[in-house]
GROMACS .gro file of N, CA and C in nm:
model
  492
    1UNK      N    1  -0.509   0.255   1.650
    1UNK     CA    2  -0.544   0.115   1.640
    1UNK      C    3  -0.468   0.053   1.524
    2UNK      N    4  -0.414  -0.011   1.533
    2UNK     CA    5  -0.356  -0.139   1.437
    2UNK      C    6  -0.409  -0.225   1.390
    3UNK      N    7  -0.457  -0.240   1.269
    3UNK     CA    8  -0.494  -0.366   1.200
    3UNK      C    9  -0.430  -0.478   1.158
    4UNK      N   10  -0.412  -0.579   1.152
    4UNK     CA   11  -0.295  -0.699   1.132
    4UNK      C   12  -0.388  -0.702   0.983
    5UNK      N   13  -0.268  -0.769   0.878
    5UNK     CA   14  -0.330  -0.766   0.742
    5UNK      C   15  -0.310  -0.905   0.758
    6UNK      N   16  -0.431  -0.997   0.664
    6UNK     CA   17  -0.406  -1.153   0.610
    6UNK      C   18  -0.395  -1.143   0.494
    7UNK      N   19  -0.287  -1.237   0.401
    7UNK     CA   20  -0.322  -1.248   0.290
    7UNK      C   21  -0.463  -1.251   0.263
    8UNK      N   22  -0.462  -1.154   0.108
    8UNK     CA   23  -0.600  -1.165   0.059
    8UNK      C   24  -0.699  -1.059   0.138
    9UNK      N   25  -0.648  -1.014   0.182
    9UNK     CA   26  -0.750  -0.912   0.306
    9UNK      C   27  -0.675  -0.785   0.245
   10UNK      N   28  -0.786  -0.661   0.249
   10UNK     CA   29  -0.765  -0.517   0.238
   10UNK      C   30  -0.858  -0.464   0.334
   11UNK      N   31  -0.786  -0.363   0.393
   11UNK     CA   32  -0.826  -0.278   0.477
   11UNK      C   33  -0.863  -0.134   0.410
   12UNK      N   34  -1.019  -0.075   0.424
   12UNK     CA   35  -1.047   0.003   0.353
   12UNK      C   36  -1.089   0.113   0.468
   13UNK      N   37  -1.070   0.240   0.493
   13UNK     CA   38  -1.160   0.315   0.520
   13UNK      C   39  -1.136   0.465   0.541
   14UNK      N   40  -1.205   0.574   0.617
   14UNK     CA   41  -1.186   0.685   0.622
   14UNK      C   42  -1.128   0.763   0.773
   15UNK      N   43  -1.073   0.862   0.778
   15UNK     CA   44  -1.087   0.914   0.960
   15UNK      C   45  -1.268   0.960   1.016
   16UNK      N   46  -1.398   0.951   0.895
   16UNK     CA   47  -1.459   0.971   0.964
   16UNK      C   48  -1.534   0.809   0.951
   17UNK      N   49  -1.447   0.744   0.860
   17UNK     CA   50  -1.591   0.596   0.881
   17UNK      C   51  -1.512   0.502   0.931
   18UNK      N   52  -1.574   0.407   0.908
   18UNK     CA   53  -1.506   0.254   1.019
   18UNK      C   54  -1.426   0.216   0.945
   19UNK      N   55  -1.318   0.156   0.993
   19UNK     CA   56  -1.190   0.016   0.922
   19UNK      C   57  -1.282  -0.081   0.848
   20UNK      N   58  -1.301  -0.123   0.770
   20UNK     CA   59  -1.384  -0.221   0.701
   20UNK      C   60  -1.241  -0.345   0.658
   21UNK      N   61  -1.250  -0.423   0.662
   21UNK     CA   62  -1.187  -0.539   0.602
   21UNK      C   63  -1.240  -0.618   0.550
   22UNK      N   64  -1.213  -0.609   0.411
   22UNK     CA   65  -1.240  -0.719   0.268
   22UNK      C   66  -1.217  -0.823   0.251
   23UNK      N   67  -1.232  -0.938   0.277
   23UNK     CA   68  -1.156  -1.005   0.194
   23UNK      C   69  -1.202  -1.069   0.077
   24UNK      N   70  -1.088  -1.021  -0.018
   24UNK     CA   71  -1.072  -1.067  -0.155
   24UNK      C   72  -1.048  -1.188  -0.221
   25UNK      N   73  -1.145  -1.254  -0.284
   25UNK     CA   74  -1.091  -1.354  -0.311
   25UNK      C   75  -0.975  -1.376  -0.453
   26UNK      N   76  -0.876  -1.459  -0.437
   26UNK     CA   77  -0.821  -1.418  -0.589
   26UNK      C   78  -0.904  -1.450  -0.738
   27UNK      N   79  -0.815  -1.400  -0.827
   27UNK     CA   80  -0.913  -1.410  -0.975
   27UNK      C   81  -0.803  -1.506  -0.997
   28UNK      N   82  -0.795  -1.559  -1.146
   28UNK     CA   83  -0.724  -1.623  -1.219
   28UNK      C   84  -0.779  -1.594  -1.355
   29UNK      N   85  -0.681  -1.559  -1.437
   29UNK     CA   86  -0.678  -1.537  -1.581
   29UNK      C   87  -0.576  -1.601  -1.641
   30UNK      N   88  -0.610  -1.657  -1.762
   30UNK     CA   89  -0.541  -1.707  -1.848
   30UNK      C   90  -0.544  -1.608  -2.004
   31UNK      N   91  -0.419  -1.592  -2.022
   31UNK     CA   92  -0.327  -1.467  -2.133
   31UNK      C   93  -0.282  -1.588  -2.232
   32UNK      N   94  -0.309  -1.561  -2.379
   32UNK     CA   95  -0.229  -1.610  -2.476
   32UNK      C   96  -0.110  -1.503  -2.525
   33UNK      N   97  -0.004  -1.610  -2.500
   33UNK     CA   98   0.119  -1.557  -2.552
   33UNK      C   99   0.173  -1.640  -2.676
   34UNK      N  100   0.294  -1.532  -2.729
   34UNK     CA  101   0.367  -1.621  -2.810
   34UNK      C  102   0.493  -1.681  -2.800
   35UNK      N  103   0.552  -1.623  -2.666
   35UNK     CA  104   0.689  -1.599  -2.619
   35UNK      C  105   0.713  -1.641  -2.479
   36UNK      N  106   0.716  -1.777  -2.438
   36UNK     CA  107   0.742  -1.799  -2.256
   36UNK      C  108   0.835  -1.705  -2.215
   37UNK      N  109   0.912  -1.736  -2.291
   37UNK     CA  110   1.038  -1.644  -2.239
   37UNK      C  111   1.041  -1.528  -2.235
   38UNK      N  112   0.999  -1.451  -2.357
   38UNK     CA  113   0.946  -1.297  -2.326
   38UNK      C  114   0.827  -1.262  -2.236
   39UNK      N  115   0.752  -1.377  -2.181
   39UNK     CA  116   0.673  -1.342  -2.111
   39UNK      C  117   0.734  -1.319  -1.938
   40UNK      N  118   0.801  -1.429  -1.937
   40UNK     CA  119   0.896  -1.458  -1.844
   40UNK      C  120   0.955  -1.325  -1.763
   41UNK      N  121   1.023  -1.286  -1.905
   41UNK     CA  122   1.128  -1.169  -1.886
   41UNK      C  123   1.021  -1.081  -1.830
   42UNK      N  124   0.898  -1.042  -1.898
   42UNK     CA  125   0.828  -0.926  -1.848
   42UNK      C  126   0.785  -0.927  -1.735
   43UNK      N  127   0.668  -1.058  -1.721
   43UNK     CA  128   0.619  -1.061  -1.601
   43UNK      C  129   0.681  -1.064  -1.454
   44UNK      N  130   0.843  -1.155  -1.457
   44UNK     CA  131   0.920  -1.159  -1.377
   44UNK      C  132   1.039  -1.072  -1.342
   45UNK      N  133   1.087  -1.016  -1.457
   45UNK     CA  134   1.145  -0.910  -1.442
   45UNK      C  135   1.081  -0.734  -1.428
   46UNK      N  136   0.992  -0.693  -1.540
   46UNK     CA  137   0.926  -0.607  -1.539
   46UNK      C  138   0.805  -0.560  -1.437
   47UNK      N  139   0.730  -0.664  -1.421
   47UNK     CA  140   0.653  -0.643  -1.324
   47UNK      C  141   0.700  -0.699  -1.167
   48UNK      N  142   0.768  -0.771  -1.133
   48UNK     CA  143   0.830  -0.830  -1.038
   48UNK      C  144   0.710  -0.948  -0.965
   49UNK      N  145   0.647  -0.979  -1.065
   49UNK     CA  146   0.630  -1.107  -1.044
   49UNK      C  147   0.687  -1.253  -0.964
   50UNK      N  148   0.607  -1.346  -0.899
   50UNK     CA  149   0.687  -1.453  -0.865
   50UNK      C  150   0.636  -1.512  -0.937
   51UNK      N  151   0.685  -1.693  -0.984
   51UNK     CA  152   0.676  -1.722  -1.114
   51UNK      C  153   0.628  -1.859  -0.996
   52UNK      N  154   0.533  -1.933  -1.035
   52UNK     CA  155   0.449  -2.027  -0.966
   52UNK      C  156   0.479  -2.190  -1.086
   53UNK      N  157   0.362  -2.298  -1.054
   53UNK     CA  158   0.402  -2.402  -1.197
   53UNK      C  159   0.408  -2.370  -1.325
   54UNK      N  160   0.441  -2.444  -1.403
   54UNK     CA  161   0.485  -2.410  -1.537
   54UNK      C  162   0.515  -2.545  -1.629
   55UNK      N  163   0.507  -2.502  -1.772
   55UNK     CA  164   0.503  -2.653  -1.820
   55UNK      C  165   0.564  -2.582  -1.967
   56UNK      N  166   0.588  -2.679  -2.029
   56UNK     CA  167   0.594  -2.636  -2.227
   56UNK      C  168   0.559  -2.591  -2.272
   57UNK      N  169   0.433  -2.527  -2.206
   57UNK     CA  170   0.337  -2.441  -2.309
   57UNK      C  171   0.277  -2.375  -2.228
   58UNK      N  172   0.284  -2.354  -2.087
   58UNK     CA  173   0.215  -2.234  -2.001
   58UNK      C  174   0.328  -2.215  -1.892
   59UNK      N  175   0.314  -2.094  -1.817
   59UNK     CA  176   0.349  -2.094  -1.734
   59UNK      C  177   0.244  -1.999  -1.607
   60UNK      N  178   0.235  -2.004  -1.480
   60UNK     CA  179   0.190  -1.921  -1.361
   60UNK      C  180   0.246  -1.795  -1.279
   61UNK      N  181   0.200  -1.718  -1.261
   61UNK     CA  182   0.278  -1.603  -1.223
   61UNK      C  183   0.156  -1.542  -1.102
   62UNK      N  184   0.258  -1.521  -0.990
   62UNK     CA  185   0.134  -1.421  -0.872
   62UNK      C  186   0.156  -1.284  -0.881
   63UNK      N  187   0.058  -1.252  -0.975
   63UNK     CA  188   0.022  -1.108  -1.011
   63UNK      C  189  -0.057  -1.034  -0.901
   64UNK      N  190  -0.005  -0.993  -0.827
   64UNK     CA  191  -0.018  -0.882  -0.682
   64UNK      C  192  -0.136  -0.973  -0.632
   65UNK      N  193  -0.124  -1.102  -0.599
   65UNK     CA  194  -0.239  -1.187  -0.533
   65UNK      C  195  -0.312  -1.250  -0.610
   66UNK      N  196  -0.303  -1.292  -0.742
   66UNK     CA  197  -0.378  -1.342  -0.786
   66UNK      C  198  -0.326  -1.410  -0.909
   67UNK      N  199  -0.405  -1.549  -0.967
   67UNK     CA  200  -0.321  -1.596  -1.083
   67UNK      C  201  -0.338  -1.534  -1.186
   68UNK      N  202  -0.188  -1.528  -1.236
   68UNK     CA  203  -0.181  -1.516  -1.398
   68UNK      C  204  -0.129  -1.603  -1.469
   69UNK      N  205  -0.214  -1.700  -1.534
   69UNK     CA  206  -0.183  -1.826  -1.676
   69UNK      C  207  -0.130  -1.741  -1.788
   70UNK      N  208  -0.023  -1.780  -1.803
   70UNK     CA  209   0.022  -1.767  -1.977
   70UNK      C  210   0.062  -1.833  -2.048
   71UNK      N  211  -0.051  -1.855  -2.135
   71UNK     CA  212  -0.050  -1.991  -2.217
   71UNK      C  213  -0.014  -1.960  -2.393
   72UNK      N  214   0.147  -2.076  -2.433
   72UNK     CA  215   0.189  -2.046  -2.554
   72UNK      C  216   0.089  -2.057  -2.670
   73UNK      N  217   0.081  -2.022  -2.722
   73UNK     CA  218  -0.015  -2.021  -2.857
   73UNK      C  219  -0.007  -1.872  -2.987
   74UNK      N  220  -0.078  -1.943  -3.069
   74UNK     CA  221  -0.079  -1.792  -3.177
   74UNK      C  222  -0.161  -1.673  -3.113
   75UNK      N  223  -0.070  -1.539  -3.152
   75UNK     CA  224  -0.133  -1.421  -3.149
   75UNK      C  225  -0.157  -1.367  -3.240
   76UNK      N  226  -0.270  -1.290  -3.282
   76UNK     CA  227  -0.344  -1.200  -3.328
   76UNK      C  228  -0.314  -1.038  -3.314
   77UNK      N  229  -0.235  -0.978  -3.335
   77UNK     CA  230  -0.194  -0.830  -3.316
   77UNK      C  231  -0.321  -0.752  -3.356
   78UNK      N  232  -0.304  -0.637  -3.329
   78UNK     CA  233  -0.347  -0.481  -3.427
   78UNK      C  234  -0.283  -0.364  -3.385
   79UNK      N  235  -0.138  -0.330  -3.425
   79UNK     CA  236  -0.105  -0.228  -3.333
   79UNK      C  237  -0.023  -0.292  -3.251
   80UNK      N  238  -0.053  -0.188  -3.090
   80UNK     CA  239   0.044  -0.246  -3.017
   80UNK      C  240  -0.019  -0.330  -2.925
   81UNK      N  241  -0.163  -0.399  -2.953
   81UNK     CA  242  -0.241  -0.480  -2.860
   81UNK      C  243  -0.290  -0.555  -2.905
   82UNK      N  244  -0.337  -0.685  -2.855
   82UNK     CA  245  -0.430  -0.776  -2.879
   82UNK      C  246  -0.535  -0.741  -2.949
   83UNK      N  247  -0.577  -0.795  -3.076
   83UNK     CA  248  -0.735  -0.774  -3.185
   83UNK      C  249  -0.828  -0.736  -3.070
   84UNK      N  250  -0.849  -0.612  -3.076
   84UNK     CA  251  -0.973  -0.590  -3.008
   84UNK      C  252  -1.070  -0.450  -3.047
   85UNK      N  253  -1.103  -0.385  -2.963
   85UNK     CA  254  -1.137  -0.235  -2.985
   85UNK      C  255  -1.099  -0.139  -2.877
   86UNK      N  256  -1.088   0.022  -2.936
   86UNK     CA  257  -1.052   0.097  -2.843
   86UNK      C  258  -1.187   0.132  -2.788
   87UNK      N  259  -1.227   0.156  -2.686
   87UNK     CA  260  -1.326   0.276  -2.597
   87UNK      C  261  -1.268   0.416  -2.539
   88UNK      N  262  -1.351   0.487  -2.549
   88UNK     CA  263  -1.320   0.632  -2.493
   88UNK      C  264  -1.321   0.612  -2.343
   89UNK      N  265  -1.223   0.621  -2.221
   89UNK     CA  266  -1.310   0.656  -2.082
   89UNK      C  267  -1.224   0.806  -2.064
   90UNK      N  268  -1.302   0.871  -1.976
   90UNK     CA  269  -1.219   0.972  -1.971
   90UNK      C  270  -1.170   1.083  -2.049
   91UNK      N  271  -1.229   1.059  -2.173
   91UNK     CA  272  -1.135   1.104  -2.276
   91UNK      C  273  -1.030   1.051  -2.382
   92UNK      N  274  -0.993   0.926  -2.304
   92UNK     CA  275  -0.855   0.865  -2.322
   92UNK      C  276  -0.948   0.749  -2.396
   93UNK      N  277  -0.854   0.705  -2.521
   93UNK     CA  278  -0.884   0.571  -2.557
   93UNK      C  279  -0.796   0.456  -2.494
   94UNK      N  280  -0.905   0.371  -2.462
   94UNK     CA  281  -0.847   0.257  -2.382
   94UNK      C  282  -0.851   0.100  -2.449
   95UNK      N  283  -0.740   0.060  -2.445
   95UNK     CA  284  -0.808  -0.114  -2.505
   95UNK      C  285  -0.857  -0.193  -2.469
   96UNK      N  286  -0.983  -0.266  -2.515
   96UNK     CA  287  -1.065  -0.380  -2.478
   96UNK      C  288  -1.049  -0.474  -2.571
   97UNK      N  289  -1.021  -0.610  -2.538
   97UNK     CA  290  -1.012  -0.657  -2.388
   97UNK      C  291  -0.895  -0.643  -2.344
   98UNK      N  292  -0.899  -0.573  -2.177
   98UNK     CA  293  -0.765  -0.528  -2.112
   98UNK      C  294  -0.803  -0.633  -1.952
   99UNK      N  295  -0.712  -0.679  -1.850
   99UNK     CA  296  -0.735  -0.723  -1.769
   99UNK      C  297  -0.635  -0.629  -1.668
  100UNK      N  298  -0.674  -0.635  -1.573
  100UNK     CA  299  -0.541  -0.579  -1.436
  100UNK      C  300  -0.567  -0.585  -1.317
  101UNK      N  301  -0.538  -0.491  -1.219
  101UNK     CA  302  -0.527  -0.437  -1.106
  101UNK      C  303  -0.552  -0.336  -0.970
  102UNK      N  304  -0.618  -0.333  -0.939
  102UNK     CA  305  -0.661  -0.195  -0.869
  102UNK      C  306  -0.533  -0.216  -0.686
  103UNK      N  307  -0.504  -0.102  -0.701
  103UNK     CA  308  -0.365  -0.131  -0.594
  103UNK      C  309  -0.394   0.061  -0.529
  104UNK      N  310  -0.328   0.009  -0.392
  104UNK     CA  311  -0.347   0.118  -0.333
  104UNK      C  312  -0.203   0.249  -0.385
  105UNK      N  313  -0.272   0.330  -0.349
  105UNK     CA  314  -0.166   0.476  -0.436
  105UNK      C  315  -0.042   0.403  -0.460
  106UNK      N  316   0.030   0.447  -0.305
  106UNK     CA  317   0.182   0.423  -0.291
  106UNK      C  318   0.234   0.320  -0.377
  107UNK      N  319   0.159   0.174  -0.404
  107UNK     CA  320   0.165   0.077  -0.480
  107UNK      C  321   0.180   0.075  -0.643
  108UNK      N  322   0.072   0.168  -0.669
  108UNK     CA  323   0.060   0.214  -0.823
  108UNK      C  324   0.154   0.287  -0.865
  109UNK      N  325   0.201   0.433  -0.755
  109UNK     CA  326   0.335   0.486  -0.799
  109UNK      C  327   0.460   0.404  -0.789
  110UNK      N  328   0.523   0.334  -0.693
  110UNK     CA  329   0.608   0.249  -0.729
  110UNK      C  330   0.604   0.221  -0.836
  111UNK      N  331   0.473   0.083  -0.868
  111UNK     CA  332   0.458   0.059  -0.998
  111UNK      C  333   0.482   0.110  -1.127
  112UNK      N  334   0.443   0.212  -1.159
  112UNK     CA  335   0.439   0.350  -1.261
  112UNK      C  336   0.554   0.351  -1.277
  113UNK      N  337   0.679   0.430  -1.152
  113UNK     CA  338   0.812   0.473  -1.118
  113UNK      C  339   0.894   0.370  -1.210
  114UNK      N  340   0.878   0.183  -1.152
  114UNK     CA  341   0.919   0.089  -1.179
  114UNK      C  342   0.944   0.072  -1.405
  115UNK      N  343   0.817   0.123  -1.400
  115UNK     CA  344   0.761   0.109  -1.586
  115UNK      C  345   0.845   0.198  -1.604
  116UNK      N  346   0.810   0.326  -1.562
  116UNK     CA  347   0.924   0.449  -1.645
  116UNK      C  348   1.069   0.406  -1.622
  117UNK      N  349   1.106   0.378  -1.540
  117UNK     CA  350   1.280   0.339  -1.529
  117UNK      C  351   1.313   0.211  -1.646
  118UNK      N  352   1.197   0.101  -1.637
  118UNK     CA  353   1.262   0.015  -1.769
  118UNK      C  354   1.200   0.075  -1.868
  119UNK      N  355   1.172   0.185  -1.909
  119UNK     CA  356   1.114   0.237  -2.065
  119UNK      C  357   1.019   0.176  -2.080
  120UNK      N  358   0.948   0.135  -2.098
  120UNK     CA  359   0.811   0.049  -2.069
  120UNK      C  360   0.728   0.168  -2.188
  121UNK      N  361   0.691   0.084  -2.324
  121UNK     CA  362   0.594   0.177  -2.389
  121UNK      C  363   0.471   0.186  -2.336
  122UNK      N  364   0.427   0.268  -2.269
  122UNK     CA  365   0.252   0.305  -2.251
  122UNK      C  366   0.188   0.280  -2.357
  123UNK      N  367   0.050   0.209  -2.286
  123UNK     CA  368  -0.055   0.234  -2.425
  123UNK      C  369  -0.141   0.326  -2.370
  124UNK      N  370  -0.107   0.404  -2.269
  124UNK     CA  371  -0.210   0.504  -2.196
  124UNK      C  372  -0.108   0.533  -2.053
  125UNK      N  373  -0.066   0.704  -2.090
  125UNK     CA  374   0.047   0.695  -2.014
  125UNK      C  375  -0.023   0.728  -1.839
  126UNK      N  376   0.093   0.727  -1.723
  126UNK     CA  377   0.021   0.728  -1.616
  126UNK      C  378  -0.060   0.862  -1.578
  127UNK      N  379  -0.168   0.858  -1.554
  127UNK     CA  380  -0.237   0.993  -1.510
  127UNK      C  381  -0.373   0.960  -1.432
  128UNK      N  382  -0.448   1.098  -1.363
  128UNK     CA  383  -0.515   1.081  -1.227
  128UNK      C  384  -0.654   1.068  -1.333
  129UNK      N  385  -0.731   0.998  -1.308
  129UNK     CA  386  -0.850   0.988  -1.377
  129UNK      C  387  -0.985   0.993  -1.339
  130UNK      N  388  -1.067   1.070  -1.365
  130UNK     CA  389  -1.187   1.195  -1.295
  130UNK      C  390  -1.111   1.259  -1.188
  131UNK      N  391  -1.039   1.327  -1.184
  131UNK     CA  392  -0.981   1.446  -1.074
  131UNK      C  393  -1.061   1.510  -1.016
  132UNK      N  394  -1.065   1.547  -0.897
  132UNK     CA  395  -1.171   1.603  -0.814
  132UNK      C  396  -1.301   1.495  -0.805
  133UNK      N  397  -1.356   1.396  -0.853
  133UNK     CA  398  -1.458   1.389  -0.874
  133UNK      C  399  -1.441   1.232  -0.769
  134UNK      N  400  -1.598   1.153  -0.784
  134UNK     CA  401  -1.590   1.053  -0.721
  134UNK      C  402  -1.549   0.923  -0.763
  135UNK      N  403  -1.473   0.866  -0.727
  135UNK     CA  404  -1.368   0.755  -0.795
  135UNK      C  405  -1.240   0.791  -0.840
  136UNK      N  406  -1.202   0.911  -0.793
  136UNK     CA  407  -1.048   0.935  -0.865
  136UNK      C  408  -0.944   0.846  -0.844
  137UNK      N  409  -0.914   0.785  -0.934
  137UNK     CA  410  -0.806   0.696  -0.928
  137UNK      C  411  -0.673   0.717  -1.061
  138UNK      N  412  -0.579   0.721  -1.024
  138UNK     CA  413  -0.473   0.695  -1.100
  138UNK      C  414  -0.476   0.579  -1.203
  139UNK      N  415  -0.431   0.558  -1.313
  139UNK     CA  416  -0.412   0.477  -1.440
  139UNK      C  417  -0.308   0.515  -1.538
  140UNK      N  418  -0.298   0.327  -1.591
  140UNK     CA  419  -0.221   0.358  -1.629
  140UNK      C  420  -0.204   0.205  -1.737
  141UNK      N  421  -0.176   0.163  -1.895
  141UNK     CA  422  -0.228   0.097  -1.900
  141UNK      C  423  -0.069   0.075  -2.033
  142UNK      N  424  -0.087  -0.064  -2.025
  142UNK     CA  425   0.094  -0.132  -2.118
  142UNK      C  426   0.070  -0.231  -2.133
  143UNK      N  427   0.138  -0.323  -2.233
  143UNK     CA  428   0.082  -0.438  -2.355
  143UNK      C  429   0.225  -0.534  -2.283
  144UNK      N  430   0.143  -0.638  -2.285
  144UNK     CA  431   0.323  -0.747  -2.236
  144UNK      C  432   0.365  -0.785  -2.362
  145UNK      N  433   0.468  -0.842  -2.406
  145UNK     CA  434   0.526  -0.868  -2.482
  145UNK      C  435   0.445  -0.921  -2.611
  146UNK      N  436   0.329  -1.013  -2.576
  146UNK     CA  437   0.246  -1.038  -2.727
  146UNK      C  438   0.143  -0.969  -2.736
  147UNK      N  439   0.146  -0.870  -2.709
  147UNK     CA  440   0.014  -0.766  -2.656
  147UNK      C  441  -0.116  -0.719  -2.591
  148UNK      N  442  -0.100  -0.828  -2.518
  148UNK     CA  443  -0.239  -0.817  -2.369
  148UNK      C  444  -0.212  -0.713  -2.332
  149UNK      N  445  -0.290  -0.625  -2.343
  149UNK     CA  446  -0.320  -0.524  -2.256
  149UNK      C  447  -0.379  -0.509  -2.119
  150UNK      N  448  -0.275  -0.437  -1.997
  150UNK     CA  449  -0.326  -0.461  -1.869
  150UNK      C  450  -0.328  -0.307  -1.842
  151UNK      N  451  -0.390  -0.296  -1.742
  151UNK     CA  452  -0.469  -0.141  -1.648
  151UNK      C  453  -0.430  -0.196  -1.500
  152UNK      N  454  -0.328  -0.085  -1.459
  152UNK     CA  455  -0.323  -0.097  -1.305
  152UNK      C  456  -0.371   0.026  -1.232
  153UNK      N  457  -0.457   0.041  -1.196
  153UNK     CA  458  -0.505   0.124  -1.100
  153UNK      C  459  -0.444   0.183  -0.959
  154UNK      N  460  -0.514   0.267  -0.934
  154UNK     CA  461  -0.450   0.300  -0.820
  154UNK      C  462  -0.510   0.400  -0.725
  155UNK      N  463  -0.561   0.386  -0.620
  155UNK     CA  464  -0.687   0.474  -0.531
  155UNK      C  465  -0.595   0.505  -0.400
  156UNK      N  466  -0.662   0.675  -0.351
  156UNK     CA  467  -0.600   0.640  -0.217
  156UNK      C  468  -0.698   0.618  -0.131
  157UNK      N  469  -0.831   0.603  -0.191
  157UNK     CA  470  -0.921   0.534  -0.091
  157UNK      C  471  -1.008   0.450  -0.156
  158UNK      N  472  -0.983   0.350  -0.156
  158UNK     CA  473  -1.024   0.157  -0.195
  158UNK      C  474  -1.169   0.187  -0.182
  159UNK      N  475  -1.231   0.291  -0.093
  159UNK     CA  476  -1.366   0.269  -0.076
  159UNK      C  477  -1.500   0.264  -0.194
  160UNK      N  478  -1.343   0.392  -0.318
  160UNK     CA  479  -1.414   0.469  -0.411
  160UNK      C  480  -1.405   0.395  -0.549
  161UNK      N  481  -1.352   0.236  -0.524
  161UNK     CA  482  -1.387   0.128  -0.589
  161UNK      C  483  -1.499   0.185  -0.708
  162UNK      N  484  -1.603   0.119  -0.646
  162UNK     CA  485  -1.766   0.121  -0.658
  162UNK      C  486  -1.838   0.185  -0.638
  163UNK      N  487  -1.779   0.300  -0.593
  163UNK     CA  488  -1.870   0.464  -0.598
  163UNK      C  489  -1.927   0.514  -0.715
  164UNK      N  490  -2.031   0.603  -0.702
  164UNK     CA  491  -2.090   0.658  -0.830
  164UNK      C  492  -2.136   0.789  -0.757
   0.00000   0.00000   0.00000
């Protein structure tokens, strides 16, 4: 059976459960930067972003379906991320506040593949996270140019989202 995809729609399921289709609505976040242009470079070059309106002091970007605002203003560092705090998951310290992505495998490795070829510093390099267990998903987590920290995920079954 063939499923036709719509924008905004994910198709989730197993060989023993049903095709389920989602649809997602998009998010929109707005990122303070200090750098259009380095943001530019990252989001459009690095991540392969398409680059949407834009003005003197912000610009729009469709981050795998969804908006991303980046709006010029002062940053706040600590390190290599935005003032915030680390948390333990996993083991791994992670930065909060981080925003991102949850993308199916094949998607995330591209992705990953894509980071390691431009040198891309990790702030949490790529690896499978709870292995064996329920929710295993791939991660993987890097600071854009004024240091927002983002997490792109990566499942080979979408179902295990929201599993526990």
């Amino acid at each position: 059976m063939q499923v036709r995809q719509s924008p905004g729609t994910h198709t989730i399921g197993t060989p023993t459960l049903p095709i389920v289709r989602l649809m997602l609505r998009p998010f929109h976040i707005a990122l303070l930067v200090d750098d259009l242009t380095a943001a530019r470079q990252f989001y459009r070059g690095v991540l392969g972003c398409s680059e949407g309106r834009s003005d003197k002091d912000w610009v729009d970007f469709d981050l795998f379906g969804h908006q991303l605002v980046c709006h010029r203003g002062q940053v706040t560092r600590t390190g290599r991320a935005v003032s915030g705090q680390d948390k333990s998951v996993d083991g791994k310290s992670v930065p909060v506040p981080h925003c991102g992505v949850v993308l199916q495998m094949d998607e995330w490795q591209k992705l990953a593949d894509r980071l390691i070829a431009a040198k891309i510093d990790f702030l949490v390099e790529p690896y499978i996270r709870f292995r064996g267990q329920t929710g295993e998903q791939a991660t993987l987590f890097i600071a854009d140019p004024a240091g927002n920290a983002l997490e792109f995920k990566g499942f080979r079954k979408l179902n295990q989202l929201f599993a526990s």
